[in-house]
Tab-separated table of C-alpha atoms in Angstrom:
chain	number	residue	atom	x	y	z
P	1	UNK	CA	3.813	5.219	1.580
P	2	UNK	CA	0.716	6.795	2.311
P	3	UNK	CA	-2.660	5.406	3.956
P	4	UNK	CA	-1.594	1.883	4.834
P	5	UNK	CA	-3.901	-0.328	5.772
P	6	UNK	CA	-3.053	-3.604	8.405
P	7	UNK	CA	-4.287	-7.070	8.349
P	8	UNK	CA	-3.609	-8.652	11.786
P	9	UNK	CA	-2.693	-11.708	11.579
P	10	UNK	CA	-3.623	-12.854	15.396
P	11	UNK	CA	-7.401	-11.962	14.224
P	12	UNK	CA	-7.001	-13.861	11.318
P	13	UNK	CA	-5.209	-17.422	12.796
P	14	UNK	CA	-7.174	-17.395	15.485
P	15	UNK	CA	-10.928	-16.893	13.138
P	16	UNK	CA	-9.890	-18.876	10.436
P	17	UNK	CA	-8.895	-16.748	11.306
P	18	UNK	CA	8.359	11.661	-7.850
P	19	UNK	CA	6.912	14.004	-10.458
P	20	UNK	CA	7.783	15.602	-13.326
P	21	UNK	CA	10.632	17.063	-14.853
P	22	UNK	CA	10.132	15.052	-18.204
P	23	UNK	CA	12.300	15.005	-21.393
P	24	UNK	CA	15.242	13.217	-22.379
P	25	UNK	CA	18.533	14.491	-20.348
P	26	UNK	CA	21.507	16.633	-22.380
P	27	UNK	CA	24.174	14.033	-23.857
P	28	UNK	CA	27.335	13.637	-22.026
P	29	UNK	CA	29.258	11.942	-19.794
P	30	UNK	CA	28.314	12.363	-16.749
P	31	UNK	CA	25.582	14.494	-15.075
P	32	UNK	CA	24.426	17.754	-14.927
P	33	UNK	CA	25.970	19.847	-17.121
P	34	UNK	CA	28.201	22.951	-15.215
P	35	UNK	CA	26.956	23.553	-11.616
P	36	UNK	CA	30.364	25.716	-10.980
P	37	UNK	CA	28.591	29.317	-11.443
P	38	UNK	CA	26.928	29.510	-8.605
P	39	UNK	CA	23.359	28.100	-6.227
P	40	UNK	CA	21.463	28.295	-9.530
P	41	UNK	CA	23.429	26.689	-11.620
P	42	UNK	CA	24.142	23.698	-9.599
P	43	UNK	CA	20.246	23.568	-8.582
P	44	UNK	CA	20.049	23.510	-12.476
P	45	UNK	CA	22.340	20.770	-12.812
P	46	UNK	CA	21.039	18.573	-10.520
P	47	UNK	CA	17.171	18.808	-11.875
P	48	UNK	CA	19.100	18.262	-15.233
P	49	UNK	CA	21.144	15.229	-13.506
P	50	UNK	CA	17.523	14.013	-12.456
P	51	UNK	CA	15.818	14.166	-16.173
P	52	UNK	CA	19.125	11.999	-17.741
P	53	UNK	CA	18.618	9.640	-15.005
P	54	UNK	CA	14.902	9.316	-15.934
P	55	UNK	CA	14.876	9.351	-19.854
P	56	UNK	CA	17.649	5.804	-19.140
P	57	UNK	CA	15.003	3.907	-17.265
P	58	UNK	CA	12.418	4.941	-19.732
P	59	UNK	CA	14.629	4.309	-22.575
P	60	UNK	CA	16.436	1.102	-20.960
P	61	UNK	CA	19.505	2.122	-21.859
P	62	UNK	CA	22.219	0.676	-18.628
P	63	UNK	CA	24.976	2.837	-19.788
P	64	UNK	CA	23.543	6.065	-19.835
P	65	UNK	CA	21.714	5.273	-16.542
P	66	UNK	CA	25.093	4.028	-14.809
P	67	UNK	CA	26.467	7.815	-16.337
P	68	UNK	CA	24.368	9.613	-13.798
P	69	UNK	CA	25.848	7.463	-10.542
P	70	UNK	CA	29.399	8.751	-9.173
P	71	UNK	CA	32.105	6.989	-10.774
P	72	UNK	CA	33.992	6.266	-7.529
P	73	UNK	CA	31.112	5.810	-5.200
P	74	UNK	CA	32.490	1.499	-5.113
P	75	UNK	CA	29.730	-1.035	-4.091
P	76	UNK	CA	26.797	1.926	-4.613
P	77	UNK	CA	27.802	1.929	-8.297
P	78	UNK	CA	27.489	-2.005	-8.210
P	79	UNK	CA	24.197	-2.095	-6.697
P	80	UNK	CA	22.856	0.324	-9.062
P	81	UNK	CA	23.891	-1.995	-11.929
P	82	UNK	CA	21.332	-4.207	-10.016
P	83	UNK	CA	18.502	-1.467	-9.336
P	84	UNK	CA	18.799	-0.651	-13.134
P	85	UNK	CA	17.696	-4.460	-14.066
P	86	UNK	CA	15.344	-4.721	-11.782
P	87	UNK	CA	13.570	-1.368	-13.294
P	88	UNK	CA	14.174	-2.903	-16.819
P	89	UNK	CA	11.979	-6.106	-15.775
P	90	UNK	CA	9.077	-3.682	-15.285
P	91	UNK	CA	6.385	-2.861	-16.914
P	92	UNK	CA	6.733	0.886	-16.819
P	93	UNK	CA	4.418	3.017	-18.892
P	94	UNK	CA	5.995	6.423	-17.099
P	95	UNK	CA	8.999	7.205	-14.834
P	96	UNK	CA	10.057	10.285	-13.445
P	97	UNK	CA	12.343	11.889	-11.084
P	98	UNK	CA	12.242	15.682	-10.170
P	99	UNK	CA	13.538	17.861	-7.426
P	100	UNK	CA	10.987	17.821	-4.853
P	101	UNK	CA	10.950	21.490	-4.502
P	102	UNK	CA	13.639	23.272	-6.448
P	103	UNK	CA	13.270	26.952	-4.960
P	104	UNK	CA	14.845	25.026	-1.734
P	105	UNK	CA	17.749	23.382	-2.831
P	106	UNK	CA	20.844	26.140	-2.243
P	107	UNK	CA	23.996	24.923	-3.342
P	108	UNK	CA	27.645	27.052	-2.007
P	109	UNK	CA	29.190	27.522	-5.095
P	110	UNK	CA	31.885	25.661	-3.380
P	111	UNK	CA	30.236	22.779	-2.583
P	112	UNK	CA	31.590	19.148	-3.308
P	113	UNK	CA	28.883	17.724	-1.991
P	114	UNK	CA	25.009	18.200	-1.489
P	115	UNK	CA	21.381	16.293	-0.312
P	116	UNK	CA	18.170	17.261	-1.460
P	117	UNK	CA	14.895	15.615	-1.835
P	118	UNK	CA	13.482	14.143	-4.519
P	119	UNK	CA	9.955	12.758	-5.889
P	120	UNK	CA	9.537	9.857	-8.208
P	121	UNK	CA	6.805	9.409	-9.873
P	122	UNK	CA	5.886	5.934	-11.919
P	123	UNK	CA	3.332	3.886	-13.419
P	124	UNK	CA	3.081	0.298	-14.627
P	125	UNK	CA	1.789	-0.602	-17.856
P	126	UNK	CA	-1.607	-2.420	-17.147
P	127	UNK	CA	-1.677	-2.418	-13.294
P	128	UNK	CA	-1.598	1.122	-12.494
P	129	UNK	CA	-4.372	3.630	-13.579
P	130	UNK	CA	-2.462	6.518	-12.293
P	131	UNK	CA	1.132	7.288	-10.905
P	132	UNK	CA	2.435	5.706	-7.535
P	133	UNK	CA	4.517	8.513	-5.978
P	134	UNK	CA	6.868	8.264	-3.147
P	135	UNK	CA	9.686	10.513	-1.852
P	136	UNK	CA	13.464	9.994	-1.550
P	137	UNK	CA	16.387	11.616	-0.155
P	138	UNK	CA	19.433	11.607	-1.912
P	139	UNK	CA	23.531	12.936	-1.516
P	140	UNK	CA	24.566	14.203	-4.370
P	141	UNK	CA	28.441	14.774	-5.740
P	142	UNK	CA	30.406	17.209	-7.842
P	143	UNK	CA	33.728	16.004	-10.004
P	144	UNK	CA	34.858	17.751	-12.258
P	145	UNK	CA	32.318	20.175	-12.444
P	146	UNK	CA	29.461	17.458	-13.084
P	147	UNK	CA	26.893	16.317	-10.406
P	148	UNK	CA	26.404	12.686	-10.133
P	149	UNK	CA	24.236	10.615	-7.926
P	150	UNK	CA	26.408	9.239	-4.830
P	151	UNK	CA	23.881	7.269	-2.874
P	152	UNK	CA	20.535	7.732	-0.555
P	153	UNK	CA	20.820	9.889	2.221
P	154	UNK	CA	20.573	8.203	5.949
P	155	UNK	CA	16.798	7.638	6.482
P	156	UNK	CA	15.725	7.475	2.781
P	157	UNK	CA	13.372	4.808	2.548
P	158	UNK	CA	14.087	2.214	-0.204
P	159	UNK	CA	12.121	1.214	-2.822
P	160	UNK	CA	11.288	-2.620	-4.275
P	161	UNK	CA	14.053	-2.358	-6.481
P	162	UNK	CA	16.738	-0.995	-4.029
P	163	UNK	CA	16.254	-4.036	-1.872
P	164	UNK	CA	18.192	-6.370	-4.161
P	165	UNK	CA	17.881	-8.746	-7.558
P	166	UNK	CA	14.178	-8.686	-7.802
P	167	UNK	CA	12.132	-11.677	-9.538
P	168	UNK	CA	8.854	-10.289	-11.525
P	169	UNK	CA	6.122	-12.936	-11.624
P	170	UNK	CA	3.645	-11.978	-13.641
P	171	UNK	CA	-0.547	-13.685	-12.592
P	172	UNK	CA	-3.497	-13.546	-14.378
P	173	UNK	CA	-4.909	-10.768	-12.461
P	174	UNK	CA	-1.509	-9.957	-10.565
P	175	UNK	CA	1.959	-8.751	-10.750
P	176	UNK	CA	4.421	-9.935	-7.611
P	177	UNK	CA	7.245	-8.213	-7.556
P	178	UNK	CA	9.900	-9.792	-4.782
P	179	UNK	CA	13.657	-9.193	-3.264
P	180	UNK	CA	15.099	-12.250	-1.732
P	181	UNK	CA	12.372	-14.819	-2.300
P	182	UNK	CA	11.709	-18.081	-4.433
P	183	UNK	CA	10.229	-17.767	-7.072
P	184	UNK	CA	7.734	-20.537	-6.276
P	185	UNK	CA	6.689	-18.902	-3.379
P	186	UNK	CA	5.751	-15.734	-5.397
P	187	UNK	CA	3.557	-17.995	-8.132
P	188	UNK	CA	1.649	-19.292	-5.020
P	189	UNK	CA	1.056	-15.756	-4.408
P	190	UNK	CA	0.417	-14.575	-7.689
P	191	UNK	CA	-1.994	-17.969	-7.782
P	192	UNK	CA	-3.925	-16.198	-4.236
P	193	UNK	CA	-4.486	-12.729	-5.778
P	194	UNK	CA	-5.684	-13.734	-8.750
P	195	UNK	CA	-8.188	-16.041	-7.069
P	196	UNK	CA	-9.054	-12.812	-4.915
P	197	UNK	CA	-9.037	-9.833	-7.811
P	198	UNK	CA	-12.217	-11.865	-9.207
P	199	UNK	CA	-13.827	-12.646	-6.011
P	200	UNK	CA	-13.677	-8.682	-4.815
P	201	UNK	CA	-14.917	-7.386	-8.303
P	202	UNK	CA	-17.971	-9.614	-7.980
P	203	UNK	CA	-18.745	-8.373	-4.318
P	204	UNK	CA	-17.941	-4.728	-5.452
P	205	UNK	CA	-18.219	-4.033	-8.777
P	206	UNK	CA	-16.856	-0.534	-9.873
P	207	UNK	CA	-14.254	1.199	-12.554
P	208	UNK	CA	-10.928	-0.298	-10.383
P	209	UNK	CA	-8.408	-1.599	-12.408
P	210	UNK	CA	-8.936	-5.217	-11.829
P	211	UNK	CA	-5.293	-6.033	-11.181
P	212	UNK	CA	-3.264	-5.924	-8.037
P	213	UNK	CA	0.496	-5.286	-7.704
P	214	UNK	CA	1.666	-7.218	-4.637
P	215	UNK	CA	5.267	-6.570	-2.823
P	216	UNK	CA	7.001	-9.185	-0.693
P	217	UNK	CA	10.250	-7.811	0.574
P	218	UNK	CA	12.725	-10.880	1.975
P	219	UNK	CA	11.955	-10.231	5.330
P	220	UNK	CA	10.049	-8.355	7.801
P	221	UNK	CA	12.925	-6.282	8.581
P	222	UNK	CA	12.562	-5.160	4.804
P	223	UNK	CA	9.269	-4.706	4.469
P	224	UNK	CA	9.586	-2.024	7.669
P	225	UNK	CA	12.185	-0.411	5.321
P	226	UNK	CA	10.232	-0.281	2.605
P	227	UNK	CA	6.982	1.310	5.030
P	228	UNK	CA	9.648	3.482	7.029
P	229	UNK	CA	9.242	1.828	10.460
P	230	UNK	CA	11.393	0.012	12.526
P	231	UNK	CA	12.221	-3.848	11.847
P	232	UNK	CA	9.783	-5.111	13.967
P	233	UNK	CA	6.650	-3.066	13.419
P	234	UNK	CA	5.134	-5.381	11.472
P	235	UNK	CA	5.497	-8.520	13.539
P	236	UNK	CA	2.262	-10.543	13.509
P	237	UNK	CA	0.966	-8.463	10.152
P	238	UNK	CA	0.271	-10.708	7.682
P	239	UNK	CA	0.214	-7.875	4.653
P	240	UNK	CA	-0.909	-4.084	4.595
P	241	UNK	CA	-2.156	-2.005	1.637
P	242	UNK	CA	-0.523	1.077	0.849
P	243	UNK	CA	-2.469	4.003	-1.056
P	244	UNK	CA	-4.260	8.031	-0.682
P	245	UNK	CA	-7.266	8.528	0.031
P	246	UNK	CA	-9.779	10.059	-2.370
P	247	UNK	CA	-7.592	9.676	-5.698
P	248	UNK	CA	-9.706	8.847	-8.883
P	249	UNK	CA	-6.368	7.169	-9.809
P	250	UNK	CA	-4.919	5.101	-7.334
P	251	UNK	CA	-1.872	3.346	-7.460
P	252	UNK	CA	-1.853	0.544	-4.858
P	253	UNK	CA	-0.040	-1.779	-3.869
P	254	UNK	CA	-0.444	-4.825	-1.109
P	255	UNK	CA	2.859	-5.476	0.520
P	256	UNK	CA	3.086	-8.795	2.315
P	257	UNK	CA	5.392	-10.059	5.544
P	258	UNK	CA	6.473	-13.177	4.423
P	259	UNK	CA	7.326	-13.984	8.255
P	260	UNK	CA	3.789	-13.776	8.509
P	261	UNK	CA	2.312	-14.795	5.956
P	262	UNK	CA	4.086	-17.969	5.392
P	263	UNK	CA	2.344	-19.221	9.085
P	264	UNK	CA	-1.109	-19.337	7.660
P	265	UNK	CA	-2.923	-22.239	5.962
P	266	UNK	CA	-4.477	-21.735	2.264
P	267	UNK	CA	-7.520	-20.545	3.952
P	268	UNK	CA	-5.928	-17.720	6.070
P	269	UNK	CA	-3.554	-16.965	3.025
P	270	UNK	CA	-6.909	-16.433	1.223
P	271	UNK	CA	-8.296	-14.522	3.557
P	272	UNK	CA	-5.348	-12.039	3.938
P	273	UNK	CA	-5.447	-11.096	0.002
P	274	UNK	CA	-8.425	-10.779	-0.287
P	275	UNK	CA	-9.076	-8.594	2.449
P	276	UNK	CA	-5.930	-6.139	0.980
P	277	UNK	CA	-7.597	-6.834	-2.475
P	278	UNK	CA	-10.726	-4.822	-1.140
P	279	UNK	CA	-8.549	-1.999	-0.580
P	280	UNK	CA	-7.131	-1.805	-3.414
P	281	UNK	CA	-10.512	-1.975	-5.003
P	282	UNK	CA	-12.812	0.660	-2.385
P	283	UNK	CA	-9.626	3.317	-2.475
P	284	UNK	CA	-11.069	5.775	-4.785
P	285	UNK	CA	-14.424	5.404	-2.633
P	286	UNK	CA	-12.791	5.457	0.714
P	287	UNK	CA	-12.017	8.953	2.225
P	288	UNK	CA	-11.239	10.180	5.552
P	289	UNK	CA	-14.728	10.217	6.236
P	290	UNK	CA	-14.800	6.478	6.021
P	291	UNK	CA	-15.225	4.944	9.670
P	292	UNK	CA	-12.236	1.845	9.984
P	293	UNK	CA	-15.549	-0.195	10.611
P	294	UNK	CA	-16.710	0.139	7.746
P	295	UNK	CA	-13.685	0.059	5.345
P	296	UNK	CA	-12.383	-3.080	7.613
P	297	UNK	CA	-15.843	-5.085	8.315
P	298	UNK	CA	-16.409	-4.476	4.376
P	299	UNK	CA	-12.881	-5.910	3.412
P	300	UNK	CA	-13.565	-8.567	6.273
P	301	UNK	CA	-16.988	-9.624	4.516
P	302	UNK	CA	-15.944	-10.049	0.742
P	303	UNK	CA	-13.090	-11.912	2.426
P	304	UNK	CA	-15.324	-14.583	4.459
P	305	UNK	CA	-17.520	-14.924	1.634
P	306	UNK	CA	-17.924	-18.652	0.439
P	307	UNK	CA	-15.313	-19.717	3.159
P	308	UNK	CA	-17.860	-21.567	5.321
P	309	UNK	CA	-16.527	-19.853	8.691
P	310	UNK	CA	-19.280	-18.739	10.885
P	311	UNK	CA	-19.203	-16.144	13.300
P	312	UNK	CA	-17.737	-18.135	15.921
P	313	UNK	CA	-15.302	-19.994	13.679
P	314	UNK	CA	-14.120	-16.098	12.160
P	315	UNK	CA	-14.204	-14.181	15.321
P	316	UNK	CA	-13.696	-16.044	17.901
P	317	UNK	CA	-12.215	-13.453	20.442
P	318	UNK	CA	-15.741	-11.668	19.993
P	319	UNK	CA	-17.331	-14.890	20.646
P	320	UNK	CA	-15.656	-15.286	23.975
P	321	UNK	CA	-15.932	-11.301	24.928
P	322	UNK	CA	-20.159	-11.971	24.024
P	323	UNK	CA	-20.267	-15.206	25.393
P	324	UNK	CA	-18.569	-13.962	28.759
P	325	UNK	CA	-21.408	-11.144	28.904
P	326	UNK	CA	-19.486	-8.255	27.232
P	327	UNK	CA	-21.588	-7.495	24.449
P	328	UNK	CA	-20.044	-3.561	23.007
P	329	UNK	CA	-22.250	-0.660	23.281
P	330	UNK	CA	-21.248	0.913	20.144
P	331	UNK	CA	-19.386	0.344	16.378
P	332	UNK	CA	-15.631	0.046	17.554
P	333	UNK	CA	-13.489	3.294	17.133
P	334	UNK	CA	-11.019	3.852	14.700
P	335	UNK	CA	-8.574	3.583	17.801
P	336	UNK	CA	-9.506	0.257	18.336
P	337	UNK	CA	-7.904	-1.237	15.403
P	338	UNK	CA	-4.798	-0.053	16.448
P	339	UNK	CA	-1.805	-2.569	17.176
P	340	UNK	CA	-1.319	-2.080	20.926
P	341	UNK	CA	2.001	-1.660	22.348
P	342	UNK	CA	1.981	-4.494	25.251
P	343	UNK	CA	1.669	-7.339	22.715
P	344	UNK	CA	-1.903	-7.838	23.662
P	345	UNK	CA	-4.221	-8.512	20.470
P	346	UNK	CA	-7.540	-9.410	21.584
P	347	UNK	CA	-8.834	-5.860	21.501
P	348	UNK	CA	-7.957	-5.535	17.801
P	349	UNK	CA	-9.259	-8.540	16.813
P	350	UNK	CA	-12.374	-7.847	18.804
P	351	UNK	CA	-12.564	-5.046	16.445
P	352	UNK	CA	-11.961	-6.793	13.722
P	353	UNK	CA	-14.602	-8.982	14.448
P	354	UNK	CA	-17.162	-6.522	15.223
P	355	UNK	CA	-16.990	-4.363	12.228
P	356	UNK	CA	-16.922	-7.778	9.778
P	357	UNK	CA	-20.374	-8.650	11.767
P	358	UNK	CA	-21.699	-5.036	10.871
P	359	UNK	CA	-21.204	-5.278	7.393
P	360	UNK	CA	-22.349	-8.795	7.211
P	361	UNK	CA	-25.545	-7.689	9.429
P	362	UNK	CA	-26.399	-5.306	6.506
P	363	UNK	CA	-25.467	-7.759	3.873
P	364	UNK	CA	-27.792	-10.668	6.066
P	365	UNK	CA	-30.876	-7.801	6.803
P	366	UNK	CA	-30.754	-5.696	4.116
P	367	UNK	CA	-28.793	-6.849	0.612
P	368	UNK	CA	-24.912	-7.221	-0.462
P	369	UNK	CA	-26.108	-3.944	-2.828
P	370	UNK	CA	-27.273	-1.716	-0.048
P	371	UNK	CA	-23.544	-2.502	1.615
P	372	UNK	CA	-21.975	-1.544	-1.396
P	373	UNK	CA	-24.181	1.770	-1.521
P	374	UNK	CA	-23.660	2.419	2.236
P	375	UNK	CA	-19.698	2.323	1.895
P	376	UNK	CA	-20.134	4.289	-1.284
P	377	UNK	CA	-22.111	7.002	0.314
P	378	UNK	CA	-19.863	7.470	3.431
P	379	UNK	CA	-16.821	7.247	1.015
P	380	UNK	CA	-18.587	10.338	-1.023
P	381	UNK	CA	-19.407	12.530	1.921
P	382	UNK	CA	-17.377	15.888	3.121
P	383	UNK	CA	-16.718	15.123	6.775
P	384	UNK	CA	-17.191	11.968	9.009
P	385	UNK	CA	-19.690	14.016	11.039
P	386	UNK	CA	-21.916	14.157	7.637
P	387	UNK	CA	-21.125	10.458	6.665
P	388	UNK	CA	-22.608	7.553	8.656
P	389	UNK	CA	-25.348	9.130	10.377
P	390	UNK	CA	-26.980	10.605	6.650
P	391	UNK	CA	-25.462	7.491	4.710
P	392	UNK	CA	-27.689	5.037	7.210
P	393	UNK	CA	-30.834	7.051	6.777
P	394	UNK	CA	-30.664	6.958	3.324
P	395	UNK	CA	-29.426	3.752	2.326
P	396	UNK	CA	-30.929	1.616	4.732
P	397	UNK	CA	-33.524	3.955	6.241
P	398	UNK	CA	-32.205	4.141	9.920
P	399	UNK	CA	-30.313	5.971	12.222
P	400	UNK	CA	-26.766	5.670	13.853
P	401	UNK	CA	-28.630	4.967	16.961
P	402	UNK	CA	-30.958	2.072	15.454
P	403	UNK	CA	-28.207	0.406	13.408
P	404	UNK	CA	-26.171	-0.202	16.461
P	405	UNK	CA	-29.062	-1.407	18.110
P	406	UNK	CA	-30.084	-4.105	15.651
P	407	UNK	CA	-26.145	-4.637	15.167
P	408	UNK	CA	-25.899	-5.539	19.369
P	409	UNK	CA	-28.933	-7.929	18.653
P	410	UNK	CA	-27.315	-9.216	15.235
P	411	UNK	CA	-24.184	-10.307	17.397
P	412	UNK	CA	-26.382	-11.510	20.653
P	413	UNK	CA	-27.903	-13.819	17.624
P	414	UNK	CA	-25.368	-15.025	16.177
P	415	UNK	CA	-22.569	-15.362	19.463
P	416	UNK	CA	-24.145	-15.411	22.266
């Protein structure tokens, strides 16, 4: 998953805080019709292996689905029994697998056995305004002249659905979908994002889709599975937001660490969903040329709103760093929101705090609106060097240099 997004939650605790081959599959018994003639043909039977596999999760249908996985593949063949249900509690409105690029997959004529990349590509009815995407690696088997799925290839990251029986809970403004957990935890999720979904649409407005799909894997472990990093590279995240940057038709979705998340109060868990709400909601306005102070401090701001945490109370590492004399020259760096490697936080959160004081500065000294058009403007512009600097002029009719200037005094005022 593309473009994720972090919410720390050291910051937070201590301030409160693939695509398409479409079509229904050829009848049979197992799949992927042939494949003995040759590289083509077996290239051809897997794509066709692929489609049959896709048309049963569209069309429900177990059997046909469980006629596309290797017969003697043991405990793989159970767990797909289990991946198959948890796709049938879904609301899918599309679902596709393809070969990920067809003119590279060469198969010996005499091979048993193959791997070859994949892309899925999927949608869910109501949440989803365009297809989530993600990549897969999978082995591949010949018997009898048929191909048949035999498993994921080492390193193929799993999807929701792969991680176990999944339980679908199903919000106002929200659909949870988690492996391995209660199911009352995941209502008093649900309960949180649909609080938030609200609260961010009246901050910012816009075309989003006004629902938020939220992922909580059973552990922290699984949720670096699910993101492709290591079992503890996550520790201390309360929930990240996954997504691409400038697609009119995002597909979302907030995963959560329940390790994490399940240390914070109400407040903080409020806080944390929000925050990945607002990400959800700026992604087709946020684009490379979007400065991590501004996407963050903006997120950071719709999330504080009507909390009752003042500066001090929400940023308290920035309170000490001002308070101590060590006021920041300039708008922190994209760099500087990055998880360090010795364990040691207060930087980030420093970060965090700065950029949710310089969109609450424009918010306080200009209006909430002229916030909204700033991000907006940045979001729409072709490079980074052509964002801020133009966006500031003409939204709030200064420069780089004089916004940082008020924003030192703004933070002075209100920490020092």
């Amino acid at each position: 998953m593309a473009g994720v997004r972090r919410t720390v939650v050291l910051m937070l605790c201590g301030g409160l805080v693939a695509v398409l081959l479409g079509g229904c599959g050829g009848a049979g018994e197992g799949g992927g019709d042939g494949g003995g003639g040759g590289p083509r043909d077996a290239t051809r039977a897997i794509a066709d292996l692929l489609r049959q596999r896709s048309a049963a999760v569209r069309d429900g249908d177990e059997a046909a689905y469980l006629r596309t996985v290797d017969p003697h593949s043991g405990p793989y063949r159970q767990r797909q029994r289990t991946v198959f249900r948890n796709l049938d509690a879904l609301p899918l409105a599309a679902w596709t697998l393809r070969l990920d690029d067809p003119a590279r997959v060469t198969v010996p004529a005499t091979a048993e056995r193959t791997t070859a990349d994949v892309r899925l590509a999927y949608r869910l009815r109501g949440y989803d305004t365009g297809d989530a995407t993600a990549g897969q690696r999978l082995e591949f088997v010949r018997r009898d002249s048929r191909w048949y799925v035999a498993g994921p290839a080492p390193g193929s990251r799993p999807q929701p659905w792969d991680q176990g029986p999944l339980t679908v809970v199903r919000g106002t403004h929200s659909l949870v979908l988690g492996a391995g957990r209660p199911e009352a935890s995941l209502r008093g999720i649900a309960a949180v994002a649909d609080r938030a979904v609200p609260e961010v649409s009246a901050a910012w407005g816009g075309t989003w889709a006004r629902r938020v799909v939220v992922l909580v894997p059973a552990s922290q472990a699984a949720m670096g599975e699910l993101l492709g990093e290591g079992p503890t590279a996550y520790a201390g995240v309360a929930a990240v937001t996954t997504g691409r940057h400038r697609d009119r038709t995002p597909a979302d979705r907030v995963v959560v660490n329940p390790e994490a998340y399940d240390t914070l109060g109400t407040l903080g868990r409020r806080i944390v969903l929000t925050h990945e709400t607002v990400h959800v909601a700026t992604r087709a306005d946020t684009s490379p040329a979007t400065p991590l102070w501004l996407s963050e401090g903006f997120a950071d701001w719709v999330a504080f709103r009507g909390t009752g945490r003042d500066p001090r109370e929400g940023a308290p590492e920035l309170a000490r760093a001002v308070a101590a004399g060590r006021l920041p020259d300039s708008l922190p760096a994209d760099a500087d929101f990055a998880r360090p490697t010795d364990g040691d936080g207060d930087r980030v959160a420093e970060a965090y705090g700065e950029a949710w004081l310089a969109a609450r500065m424009v918010a306080d000294e200009w209006t909430p609106d002229d916030l909204v058009a700033l991000y907006r403007a940045v979001g729409g512009a072709e490079s980074r060097e052509k964002a801020v600097g133009p966006a500031l002029r003409t939204e709030l009719g200064v420069s780089l240099t004089e916004f940082t200037a008020r924003w030192r005094t703004y933070l002075d005022h209100e920490l020092g």
